[in-house]
mmCIF file of C-alpha atoms in Angstrom:
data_model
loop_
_atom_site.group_PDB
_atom_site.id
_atom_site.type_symbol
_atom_site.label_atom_id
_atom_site.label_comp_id
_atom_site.label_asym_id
_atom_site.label_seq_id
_atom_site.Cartn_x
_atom_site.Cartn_y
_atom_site.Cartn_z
ATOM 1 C CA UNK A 2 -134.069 110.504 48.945
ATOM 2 C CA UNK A 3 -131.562 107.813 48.639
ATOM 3 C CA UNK A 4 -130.027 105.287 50.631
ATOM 4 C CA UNK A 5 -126.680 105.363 50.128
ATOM 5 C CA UNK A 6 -123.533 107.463 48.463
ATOM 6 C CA UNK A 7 -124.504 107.198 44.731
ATOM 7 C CA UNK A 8 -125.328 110.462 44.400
ATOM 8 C CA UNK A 9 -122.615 112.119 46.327
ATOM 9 C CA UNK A 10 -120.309 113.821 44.281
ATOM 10 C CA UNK A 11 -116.719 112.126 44.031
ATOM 11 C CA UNK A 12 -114.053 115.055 44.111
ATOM 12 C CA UNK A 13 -111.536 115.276 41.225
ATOM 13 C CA UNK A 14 -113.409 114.176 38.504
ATOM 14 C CA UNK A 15 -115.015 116.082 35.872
ATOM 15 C CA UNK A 16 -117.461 115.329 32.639
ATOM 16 C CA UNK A 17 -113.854 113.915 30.839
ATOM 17 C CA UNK A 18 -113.742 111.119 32.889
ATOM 18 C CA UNK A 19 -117.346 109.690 31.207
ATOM 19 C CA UNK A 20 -116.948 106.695 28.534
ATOM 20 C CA UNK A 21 -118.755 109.205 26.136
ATOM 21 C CA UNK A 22 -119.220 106.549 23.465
ATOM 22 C CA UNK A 23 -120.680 104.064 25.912
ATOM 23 C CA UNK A 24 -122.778 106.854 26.894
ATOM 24 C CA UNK A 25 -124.035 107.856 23.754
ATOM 25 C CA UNK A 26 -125.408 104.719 22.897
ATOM 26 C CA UNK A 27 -127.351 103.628 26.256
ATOM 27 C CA UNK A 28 -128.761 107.693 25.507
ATOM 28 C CA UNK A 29 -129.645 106.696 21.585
ATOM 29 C CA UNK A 30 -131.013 103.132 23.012
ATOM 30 C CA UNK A 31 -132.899 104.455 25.788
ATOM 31 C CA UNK A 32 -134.434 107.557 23.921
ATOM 32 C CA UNK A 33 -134.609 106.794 20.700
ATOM 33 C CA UNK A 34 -132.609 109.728 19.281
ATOM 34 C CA UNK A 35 -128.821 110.812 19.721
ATOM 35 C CA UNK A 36 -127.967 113.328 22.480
ATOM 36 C CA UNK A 37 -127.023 115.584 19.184
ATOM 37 C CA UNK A 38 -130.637 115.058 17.750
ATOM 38 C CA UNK A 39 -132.021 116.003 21.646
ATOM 39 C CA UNK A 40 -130.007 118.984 21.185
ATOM 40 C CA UNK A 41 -128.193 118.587 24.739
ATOM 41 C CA UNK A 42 -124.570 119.192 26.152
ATOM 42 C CA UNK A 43 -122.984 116.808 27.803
ATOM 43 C CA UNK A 44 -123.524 118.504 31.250
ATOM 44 C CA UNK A 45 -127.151 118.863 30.510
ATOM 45 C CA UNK A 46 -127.205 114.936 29.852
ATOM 46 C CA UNK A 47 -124.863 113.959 32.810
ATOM 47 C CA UNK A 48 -127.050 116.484 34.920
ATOM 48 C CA UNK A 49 -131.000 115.219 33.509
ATOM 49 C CA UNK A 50 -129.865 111.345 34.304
ATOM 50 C CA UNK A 51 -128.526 111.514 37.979
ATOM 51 C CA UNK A 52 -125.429 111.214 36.773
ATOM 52 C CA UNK A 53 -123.546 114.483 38.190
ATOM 53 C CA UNK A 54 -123.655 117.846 38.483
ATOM 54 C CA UNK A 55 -121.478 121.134 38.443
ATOM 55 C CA UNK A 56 -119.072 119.549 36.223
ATOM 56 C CA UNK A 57 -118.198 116.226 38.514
ATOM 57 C CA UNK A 58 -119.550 112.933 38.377
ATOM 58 C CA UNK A 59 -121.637 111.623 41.465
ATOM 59 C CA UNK A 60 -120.790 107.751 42.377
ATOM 60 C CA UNK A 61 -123.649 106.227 40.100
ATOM 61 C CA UNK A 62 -122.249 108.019 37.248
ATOM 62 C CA UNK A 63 -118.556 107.430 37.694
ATOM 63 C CA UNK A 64 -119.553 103.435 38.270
ATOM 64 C CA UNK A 65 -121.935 103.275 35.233
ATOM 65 C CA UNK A 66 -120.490 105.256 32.650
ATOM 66 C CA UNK A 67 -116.680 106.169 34.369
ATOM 67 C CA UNK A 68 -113.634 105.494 31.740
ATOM 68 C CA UNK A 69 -111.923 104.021 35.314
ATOM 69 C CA UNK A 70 -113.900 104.111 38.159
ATOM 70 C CA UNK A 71 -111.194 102.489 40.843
ATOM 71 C CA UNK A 72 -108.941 105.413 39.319
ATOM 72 C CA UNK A 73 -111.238 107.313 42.200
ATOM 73 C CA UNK A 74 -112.642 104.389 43.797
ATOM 74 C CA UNK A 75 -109.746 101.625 43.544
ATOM 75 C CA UNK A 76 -112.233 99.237 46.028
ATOM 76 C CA UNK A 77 -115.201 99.310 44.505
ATOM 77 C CA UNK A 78 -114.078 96.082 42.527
ATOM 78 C CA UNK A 79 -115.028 92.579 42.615
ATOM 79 C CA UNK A 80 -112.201 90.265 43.972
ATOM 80 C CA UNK A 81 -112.837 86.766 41.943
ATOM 81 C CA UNK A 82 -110.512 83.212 43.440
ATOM 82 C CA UNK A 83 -111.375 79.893 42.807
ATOM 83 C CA UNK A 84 -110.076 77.838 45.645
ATOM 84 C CA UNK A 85 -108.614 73.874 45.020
ATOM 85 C CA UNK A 86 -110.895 72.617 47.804
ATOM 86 C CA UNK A 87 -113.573 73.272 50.392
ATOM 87 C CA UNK A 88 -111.700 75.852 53.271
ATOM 88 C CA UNK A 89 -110.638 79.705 52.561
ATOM 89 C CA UNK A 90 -107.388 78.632 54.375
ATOM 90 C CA UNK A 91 -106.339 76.665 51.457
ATOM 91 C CA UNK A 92 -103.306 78.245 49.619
ATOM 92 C CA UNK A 93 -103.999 76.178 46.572
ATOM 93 C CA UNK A 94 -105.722 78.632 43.930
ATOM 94 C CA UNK A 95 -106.681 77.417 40.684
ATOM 95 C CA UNK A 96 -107.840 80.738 39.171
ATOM 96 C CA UNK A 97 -108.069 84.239 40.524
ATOM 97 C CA UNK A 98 -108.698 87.819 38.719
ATOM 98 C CA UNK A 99 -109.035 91.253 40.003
ATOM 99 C CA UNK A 100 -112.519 92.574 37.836
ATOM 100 C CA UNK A 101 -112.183 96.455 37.749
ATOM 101 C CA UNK A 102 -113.727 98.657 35.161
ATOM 102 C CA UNK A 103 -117.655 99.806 34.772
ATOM 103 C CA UNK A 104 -120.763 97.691 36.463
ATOM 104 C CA UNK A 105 -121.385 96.135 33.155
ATOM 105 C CA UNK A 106 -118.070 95.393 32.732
ATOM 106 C CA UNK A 107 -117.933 94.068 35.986
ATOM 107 C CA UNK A 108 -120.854 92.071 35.644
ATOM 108 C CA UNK A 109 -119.895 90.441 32.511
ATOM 109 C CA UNK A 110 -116.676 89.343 33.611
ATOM 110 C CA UNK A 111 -117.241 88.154 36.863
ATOM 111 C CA UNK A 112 -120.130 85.873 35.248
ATOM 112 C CA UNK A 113 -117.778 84.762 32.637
ATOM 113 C CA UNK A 114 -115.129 83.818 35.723
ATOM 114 C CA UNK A 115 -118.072 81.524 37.278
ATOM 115 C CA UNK A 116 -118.806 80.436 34.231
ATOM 116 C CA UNK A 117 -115.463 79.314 32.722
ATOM 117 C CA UNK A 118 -114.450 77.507 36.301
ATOM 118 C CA UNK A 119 -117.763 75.466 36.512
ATOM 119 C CA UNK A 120 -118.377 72.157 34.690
ATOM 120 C CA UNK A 121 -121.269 71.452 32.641
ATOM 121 C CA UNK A 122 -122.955 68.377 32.943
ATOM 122 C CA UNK A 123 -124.653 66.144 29.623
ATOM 123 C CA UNK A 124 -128.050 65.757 31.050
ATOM 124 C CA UNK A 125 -128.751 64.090 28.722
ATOM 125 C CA UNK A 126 -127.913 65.356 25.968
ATOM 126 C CA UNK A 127 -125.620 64.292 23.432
ATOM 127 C CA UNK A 128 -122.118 63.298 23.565
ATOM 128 C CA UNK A 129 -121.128 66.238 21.645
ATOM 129 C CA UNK A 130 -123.167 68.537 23.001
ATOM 130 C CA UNK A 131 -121.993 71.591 25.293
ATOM 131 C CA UNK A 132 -123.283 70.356 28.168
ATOM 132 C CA UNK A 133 -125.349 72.325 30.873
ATOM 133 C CA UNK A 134 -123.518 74.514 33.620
ATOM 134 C CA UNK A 135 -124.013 72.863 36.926
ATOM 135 C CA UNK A 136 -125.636 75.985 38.372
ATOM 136 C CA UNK A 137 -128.048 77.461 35.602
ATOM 137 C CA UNK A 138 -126.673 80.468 34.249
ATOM 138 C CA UNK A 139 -130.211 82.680 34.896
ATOM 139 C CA UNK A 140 -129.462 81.878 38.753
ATOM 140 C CA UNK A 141 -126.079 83.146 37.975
ATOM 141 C CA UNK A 142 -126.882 86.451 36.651
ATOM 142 C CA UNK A 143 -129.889 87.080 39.187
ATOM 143 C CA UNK A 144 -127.334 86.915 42.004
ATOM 144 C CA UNK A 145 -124.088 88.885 40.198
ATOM 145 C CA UNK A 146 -126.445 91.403 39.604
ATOM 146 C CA UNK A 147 -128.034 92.440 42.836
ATOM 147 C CA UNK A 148 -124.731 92.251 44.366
ATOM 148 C CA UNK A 149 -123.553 94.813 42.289
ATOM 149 C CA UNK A 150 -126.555 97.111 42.148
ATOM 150 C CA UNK A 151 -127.615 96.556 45.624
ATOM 151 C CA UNK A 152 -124.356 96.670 47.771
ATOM 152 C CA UNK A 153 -123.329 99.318 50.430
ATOM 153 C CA UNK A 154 -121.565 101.329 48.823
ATOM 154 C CA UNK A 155 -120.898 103.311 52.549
ATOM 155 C CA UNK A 156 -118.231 100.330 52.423
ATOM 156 C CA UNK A 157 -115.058 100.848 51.180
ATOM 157 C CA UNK A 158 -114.522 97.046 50.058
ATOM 158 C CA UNK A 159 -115.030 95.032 46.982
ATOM 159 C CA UNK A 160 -117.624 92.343 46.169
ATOM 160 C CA UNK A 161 -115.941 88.536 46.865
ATOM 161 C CA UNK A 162 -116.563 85.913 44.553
ATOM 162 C CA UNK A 163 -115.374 82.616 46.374
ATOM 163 C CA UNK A 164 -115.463 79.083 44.212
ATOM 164 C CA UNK A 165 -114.664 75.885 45.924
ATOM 165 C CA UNK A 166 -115.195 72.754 44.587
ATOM 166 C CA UNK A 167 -118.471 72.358 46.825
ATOM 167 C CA UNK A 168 -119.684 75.995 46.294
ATOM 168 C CA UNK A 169 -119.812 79.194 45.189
ATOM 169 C CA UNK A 170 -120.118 82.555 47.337
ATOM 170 C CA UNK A 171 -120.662 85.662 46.081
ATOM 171 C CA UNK A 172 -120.466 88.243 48.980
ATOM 172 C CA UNK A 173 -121.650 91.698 48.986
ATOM 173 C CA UNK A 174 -120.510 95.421 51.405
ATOM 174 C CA UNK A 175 -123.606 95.705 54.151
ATOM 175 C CA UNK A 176 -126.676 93.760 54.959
ATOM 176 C CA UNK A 177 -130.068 93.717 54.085
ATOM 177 C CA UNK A 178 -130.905 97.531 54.255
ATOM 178 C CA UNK A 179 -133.699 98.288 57.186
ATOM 179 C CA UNK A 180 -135.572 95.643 58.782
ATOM 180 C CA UNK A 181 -135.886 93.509 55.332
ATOM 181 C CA UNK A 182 -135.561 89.496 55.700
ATOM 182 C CA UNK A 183 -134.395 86.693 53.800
ATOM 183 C CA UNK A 184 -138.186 85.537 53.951
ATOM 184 C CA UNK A 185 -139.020 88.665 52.506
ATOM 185 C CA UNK A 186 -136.669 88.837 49.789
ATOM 186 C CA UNK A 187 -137.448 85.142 48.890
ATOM 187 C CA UNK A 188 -141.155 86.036 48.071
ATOM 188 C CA UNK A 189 -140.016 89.289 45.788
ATOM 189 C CA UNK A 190 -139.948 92.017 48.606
ATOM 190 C CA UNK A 191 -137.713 94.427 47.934
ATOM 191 C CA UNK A 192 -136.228 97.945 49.306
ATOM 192 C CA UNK A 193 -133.884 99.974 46.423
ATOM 193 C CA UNK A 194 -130.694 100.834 48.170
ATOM 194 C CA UNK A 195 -129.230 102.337 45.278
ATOM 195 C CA UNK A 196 -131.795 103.699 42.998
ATOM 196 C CA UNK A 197 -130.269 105.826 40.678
ATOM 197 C CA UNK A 198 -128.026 102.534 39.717
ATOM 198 C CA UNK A 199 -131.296 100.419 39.291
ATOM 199 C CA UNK A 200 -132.623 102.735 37.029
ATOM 200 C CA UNK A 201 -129.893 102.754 34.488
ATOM 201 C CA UNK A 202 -128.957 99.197 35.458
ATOM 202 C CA UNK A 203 -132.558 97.649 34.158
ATOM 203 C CA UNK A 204 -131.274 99.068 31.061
ATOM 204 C CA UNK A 205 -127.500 97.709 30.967
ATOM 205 C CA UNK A 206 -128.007 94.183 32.654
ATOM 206 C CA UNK A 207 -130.594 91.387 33.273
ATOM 207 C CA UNK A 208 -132.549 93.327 35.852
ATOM 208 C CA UNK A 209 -136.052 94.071 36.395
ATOM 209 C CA UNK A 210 -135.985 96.365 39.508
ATOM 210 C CA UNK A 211 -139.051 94.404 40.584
ATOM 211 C CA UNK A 212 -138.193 92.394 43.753
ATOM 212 C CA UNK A 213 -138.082 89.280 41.198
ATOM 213 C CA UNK A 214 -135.043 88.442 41.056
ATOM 214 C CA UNK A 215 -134.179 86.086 44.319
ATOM 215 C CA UNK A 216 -137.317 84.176 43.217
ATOM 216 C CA UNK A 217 -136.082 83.547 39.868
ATOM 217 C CA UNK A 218 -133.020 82.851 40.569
ATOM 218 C CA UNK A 219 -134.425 80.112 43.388
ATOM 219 C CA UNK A 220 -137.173 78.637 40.903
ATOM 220 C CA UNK A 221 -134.302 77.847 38.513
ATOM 221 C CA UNK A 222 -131.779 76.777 41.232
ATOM 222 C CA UNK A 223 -133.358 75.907 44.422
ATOM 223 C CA UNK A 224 -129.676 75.032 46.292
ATOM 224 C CA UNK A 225 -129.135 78.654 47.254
ATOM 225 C CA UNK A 226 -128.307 79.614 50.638
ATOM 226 C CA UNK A 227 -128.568 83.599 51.890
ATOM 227 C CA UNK A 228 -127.029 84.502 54.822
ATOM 228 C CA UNK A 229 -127.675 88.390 56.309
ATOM 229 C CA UNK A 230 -124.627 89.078 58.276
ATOM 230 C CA UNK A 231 -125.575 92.356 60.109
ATOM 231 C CA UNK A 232 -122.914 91.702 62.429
ATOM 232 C CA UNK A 233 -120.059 91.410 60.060
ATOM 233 C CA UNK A 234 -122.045 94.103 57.812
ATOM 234 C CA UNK A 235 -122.288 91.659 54.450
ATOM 235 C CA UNK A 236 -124.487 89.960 52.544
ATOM 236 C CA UNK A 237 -123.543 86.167 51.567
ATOM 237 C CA UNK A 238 -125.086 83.976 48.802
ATOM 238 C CA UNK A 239 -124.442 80.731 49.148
ATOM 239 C CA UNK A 240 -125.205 78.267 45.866
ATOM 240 C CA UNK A 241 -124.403 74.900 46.051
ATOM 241 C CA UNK A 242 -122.509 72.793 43.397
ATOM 242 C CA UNK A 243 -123.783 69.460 42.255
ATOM 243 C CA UNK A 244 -121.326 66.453 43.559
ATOM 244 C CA UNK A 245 -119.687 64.934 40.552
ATOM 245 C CA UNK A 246 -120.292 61.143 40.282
ATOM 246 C CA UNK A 247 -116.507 59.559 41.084
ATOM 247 C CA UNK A 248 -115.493 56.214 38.801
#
């Protein structure tokens, strides 16, 4: 039994609305052999991975392996700004992108719109050197990542990404499912909203599906800040930015 709407079938779609190719090769990588080597239809593969049945897609399948997902489920997005200063109420933007398209492909591009509006410090390093991101990248991808696989998807809203020049917050649809604590999640407890997503998703992305994840992330970052909302029905992560040394 699950926890949320991922396998509920969405209406209107069918097996041609899978990324086939994209498909095919998380099948070969997973299993070792092509789907035409394992002898299977496409319905048969669709139906023995959770990912639909009867001919339509459920919502783990249209979000993992969809051509375009927000063709059916326009919210289920990730809404990215970066915000000249330190209030929401600021009307100064200095980047912003609307990241539609699979959970990978969400996941990769929202990282890559963190990562391209953060600075990266020397730290010693040389001159010419890259530089370190002010918030390590591992910390990063633990967070992007459960927001994605772990969000309500009961909500009909996208995941926020809010930069200032203070913070970043990343801000995921419903709270902490049951009676499950920031305490508990700090020390690797966990409770799988979404399970049919995690299991694919361990595959796709930098996740475990072990509960480790908040830990990591805090033993590389410890200036994280988690904030269950159950009354506004969200989830906020709160990491701190280094302040920049001023001549």
């Amino acid at each position: 039994m699950t926890y949320d709407t991922e396998d509920l079938l969405v209406p209107d779609t069918s097996i041609q609305d899978i990324h086939r190719v994209r498909l095919a090769d998380y099948f070969e990588t997973r299993y070792r052999k092509t789907i035409d080597d394992a002898g299977l239809s496409w319905e048969e593969v669709i139906h023995s991975l959770k990912l639909g049945k009867d001919g339509e897609l459920n919502l783990a399948g249209l979000l993992l392996f969809g051509k375009n997902p927000q063709q059916f489920r326009p919210v289920f997005m990730v809404k990215a700004v970066y915000i000249d200063g330190t209030d929401i109420a600021s009307q100064h933007y200095r980047d912003s992108e609307d990241i539609e398209g699979c959970l990978l492909e969400q996941y990769e591009r929202a990282l890559s719109f963190i990562t391209r509006n953060l600075h990266r410090l020397q730290s010693g390093q040389g001159v010419n050197s890259l530089g370190k991101l002010e918030i390590p990248e591992i910390a990063l991808q633990e967070v992007l990542v459960n927001a994605l696989i772990h969000r309500d998807y009961f909500i009909s809203a996208p995941i926020r990404i809010l930069m200032f020049t203070d913070r970043v917050e990343i801000i995921s649809p419903g709270h902490l499912p049951n009676h499950l604590t920031i305490e508990q999640i700090r020390f690797g407890l966990s409770n799988m909203r979404n399970p049919i997503i995690a299991s694919h998703a361990t595959r796709q992305m930098p996740y475990r599906g072990l509960g480790s994840g908040i830990p990591r992330a805090l033993s590389s970052y410890a200036f994280i800040q988690f904030i269950d909302d159950r009354a506004g029905n969200q989830f906020k992560v709160i990491m701190q930015r280094p302040q920049q040394d001023k001549p």
